[in-house]
PDB file of C-alpha atoms in Angstrom:
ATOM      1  CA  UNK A   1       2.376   7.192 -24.139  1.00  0.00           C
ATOM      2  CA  UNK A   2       0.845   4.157 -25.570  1.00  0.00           C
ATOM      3  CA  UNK A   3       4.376   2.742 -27.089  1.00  0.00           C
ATOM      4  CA  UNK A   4       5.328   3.247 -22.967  1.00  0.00           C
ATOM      5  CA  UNK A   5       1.961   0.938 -21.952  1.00  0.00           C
ATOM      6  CA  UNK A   6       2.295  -1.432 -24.709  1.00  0.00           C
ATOM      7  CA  UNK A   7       6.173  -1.554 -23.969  1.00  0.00           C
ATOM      8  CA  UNK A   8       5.367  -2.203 -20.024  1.00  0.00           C
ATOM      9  CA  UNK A   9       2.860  -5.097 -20.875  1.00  0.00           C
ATOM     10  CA  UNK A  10       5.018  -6.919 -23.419  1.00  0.00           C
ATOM     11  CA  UNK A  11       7.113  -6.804 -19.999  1.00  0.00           C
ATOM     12  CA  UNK A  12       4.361  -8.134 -17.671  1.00  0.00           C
ATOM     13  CA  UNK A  13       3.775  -5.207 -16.077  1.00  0.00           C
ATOM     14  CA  UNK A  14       0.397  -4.992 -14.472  1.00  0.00           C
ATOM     15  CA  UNK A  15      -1.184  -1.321 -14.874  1.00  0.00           C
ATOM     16  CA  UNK A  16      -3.187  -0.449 -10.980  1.00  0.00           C
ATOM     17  CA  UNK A  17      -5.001   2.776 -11.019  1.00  0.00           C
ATOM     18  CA  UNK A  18      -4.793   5.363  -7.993  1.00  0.00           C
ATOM     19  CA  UNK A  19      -6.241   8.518  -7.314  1.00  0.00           C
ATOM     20  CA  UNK A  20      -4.750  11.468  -5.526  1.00  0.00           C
ATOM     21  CA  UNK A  21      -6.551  13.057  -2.628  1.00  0.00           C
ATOM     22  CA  UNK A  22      -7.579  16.385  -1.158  1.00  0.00           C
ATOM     23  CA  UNK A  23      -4.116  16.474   0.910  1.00  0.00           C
ATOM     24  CA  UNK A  24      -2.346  15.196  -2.221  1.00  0.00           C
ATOM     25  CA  UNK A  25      -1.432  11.358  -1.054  1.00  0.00           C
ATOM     26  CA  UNK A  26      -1.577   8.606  -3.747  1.00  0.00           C
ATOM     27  CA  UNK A  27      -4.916   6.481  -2.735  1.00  0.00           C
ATOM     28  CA  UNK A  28      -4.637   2.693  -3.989  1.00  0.00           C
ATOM     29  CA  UNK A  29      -7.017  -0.435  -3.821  1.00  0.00           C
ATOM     30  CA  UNK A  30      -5.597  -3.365  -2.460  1.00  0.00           C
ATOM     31  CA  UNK A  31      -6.217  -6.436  -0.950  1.00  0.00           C
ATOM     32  CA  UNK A  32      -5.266  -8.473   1.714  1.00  0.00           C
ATOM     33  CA  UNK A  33      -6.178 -11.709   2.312  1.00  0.00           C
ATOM     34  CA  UNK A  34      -8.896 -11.659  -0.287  1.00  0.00           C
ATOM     35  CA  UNK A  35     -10.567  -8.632   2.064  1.00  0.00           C
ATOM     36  CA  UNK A  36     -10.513  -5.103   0.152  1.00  0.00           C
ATOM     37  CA  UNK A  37      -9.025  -1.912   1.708  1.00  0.00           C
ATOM     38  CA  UNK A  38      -7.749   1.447   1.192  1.00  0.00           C
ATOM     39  CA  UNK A  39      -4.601   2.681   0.998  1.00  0.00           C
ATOM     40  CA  UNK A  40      -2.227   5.617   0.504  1.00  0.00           C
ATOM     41  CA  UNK A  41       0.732   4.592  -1.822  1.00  0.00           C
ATOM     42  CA  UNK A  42       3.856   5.798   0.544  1.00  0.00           C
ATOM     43  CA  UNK A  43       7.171   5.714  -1.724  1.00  0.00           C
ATOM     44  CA  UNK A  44       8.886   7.104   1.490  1.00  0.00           C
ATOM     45  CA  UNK A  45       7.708   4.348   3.875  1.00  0.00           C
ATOM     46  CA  UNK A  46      10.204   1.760   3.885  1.00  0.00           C
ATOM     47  CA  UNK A  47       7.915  -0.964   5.331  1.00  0.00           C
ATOM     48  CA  UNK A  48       3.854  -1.687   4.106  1.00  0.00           C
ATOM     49  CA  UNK A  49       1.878  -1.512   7.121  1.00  0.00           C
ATOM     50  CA  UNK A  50      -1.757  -1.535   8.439  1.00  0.00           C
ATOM     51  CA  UNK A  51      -3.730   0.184  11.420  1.00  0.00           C
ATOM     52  CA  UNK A  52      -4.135  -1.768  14.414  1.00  0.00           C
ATOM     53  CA  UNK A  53      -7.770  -1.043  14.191  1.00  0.00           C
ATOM     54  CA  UNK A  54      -7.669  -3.888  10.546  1.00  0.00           C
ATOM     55  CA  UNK A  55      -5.969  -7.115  11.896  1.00  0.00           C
ATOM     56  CA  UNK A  56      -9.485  -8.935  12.351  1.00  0.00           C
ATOM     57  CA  UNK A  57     -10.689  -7.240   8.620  1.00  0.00           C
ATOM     58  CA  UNK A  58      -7.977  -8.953   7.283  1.00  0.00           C
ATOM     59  CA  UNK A  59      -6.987 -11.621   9.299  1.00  0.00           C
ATOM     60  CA  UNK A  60      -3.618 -11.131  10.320  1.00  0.00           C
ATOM     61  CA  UNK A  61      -2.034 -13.484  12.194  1.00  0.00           C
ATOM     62  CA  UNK A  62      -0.154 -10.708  14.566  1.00  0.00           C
ATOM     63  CA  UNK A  63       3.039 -11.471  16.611  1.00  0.00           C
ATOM     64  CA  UNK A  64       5.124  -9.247  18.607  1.00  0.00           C
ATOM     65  CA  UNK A  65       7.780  -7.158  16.961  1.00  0.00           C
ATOM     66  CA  UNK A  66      10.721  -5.755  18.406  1.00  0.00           C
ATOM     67  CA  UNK A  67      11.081  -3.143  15.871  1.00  0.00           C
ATOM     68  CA  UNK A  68       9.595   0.405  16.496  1.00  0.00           C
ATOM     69  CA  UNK A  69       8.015   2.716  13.428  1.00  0.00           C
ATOM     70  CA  UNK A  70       9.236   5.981  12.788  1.00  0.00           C
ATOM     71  CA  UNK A  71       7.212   8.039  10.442  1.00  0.00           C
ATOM     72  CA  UNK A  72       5.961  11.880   9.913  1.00  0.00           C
ATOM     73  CA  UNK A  73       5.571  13.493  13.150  1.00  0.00           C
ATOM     74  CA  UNK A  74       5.856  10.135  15.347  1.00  0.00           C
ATOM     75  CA  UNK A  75       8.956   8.106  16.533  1.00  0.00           C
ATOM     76  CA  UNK A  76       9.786   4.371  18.763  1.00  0.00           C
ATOM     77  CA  UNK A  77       5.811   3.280  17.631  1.00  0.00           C
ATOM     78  CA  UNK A  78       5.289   0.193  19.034  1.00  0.00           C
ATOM     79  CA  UNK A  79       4.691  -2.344  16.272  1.00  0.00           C
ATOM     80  CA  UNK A  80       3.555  -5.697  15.333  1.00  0.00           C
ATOM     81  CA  UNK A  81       4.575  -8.223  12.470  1.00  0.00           C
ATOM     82  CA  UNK A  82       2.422 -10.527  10.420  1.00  0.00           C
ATOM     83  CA  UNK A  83       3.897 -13.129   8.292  1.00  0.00           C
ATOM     84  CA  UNK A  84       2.894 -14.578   5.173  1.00  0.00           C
ATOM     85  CA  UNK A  85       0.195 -12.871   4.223  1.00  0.00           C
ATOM     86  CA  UNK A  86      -1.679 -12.429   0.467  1.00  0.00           C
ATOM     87  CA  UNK A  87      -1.560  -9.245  -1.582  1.00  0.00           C
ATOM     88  CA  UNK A  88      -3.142  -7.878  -4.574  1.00  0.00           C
ATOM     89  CA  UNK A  89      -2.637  -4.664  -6.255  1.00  0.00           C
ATOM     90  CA  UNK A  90      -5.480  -4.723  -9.510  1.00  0.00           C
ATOM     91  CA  UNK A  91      -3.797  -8.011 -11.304  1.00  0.00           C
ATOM     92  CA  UNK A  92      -0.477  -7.934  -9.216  1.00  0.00           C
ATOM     93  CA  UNK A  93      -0.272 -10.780  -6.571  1.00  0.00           C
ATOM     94  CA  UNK A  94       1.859 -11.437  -3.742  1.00  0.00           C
ATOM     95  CA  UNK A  95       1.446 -14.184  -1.642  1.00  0.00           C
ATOM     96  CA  UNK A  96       4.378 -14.399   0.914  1.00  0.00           C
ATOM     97  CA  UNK A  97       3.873 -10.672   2.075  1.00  0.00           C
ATOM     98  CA  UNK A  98       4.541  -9.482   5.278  1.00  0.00           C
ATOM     99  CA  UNK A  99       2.962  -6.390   7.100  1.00  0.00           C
ATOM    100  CA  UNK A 100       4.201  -3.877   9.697  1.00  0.00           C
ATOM    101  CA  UNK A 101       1.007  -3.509  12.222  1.00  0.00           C
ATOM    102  CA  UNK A 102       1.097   0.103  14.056  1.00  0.00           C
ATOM    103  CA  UNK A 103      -1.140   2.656  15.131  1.00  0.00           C
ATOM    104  CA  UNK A 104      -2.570   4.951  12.158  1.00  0.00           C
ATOM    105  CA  UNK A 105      -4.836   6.937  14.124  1.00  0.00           C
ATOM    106  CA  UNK A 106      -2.467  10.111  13.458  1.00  0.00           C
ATOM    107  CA  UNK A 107      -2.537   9.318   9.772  1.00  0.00           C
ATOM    108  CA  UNK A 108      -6.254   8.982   9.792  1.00  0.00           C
ATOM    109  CA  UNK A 109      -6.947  12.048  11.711  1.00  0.00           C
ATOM    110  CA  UNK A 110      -4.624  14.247   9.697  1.00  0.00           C
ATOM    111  CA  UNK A 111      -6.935  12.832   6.563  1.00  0.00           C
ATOM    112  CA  UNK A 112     -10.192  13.381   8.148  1.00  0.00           C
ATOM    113  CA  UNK A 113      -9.274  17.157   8.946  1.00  0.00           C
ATOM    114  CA  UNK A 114      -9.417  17.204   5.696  1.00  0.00           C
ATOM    115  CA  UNK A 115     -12.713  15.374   4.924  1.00  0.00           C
ATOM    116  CA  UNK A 116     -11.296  12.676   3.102  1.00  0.00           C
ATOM    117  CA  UNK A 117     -11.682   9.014   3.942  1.00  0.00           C
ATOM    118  CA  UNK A 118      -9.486   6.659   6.027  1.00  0.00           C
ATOM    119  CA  UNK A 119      -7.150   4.151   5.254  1.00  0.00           C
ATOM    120  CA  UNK A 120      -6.508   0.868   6.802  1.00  0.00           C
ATOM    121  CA  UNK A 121      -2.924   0.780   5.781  1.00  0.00           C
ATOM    122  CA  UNK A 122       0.124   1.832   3.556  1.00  0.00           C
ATOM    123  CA  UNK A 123       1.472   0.287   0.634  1.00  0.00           C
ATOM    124  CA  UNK A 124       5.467   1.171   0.587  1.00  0.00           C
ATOM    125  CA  UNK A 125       8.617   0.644  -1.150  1.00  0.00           C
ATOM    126  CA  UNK A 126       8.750  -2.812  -0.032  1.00  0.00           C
ATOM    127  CA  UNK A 127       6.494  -3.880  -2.214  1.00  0.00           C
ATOM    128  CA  UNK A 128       7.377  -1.178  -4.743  1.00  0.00           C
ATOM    129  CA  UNK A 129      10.993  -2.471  -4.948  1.00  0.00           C
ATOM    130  CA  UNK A 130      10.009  -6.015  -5.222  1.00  0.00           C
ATOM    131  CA  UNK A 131       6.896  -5.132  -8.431  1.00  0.00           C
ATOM    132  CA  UNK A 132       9.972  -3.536  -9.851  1.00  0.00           C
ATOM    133  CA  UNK A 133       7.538  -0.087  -9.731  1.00  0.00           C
ATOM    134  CA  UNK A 134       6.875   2.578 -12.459  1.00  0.00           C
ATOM    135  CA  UNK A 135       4.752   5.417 -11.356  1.00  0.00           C
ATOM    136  CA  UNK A 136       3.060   7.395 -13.755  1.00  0.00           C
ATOM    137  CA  UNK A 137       1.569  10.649 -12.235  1.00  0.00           C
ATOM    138  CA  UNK A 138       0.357  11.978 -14.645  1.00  0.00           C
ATOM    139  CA  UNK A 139      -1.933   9.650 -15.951  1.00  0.00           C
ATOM    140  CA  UNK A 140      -2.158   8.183 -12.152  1.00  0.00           C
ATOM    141  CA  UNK A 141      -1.000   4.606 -12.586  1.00  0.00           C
ATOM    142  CA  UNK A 142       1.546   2.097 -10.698  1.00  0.00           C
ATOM    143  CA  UNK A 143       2.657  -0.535 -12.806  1.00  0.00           C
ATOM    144  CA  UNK A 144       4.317  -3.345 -11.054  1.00  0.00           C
ATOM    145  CA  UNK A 145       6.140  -6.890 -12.494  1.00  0.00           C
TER     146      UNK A 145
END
């Protein structure tokens, strides 16, 4: 395991911790605009996104979107876009990042049935695509380039 690490860092990979919660989603720090949050790391969601409920926390510049989200239990979402936006995962920066806006109320009330803590958005395989993403789950790390 540490070849892998010090294999991943000659490669300028940047190692972000997560932690996995009581319903078994991947929790990750990020933040946007300079303005921490909390996410769940969603391999499955095509697009990273944030509640509604967060565009003032991290002031997104929101526009309309003509595309509707689709996810677990919920279909034709009505969604907003914001454009050039400022990411960071641990070390990992982006800084031409743009976000899905939708309603995550159904997200956060499936969590809080279960006593754990909302999120304000999802990181997805946009961004894991684009850090070139390793996930470790065992040892509960993302590495992104």
């Amino acid at each position: 395991m540490e070849e892998f690490q010090t294999t991943l860092k000659k490669n300028n990979y940047k190692k972000i911790a997560f932690k996995v919660s009581k319903t078994q989603h991947l929790l990750i720090k990020a933040s946007i605009n300079g303005v921490k949050g909390n996410f769940i790391l969603d391999t499955g969601a095509s697009n990273s996104c944030v509640g509604f409920e967060s565009v003032e926390l991290f002031q997104l510049k929101a526009k309309k979107s003509k595309t509707r989200a689709a996810g677990a239990g919920a279909t034709g979402m009505f969604t907003q876009i914001a454009k050039n936006n400022t990411l960071q995962l641990g070390r990992w920066k982006e800084t031409d990042f743009h976000l899905v806006i939708f309603d995550l109320s159904h997200v956060n009330i499936a969590l809080q049935q279960y006593k754990a803590k909302p999120v304000q958005g999802i990181i997805g395989a946009d961004i894991l695509l684009q850090g070139k993403a390793i996930i470790d789950y065992y040892n509960h790390c993302l590495y992104l380039k």
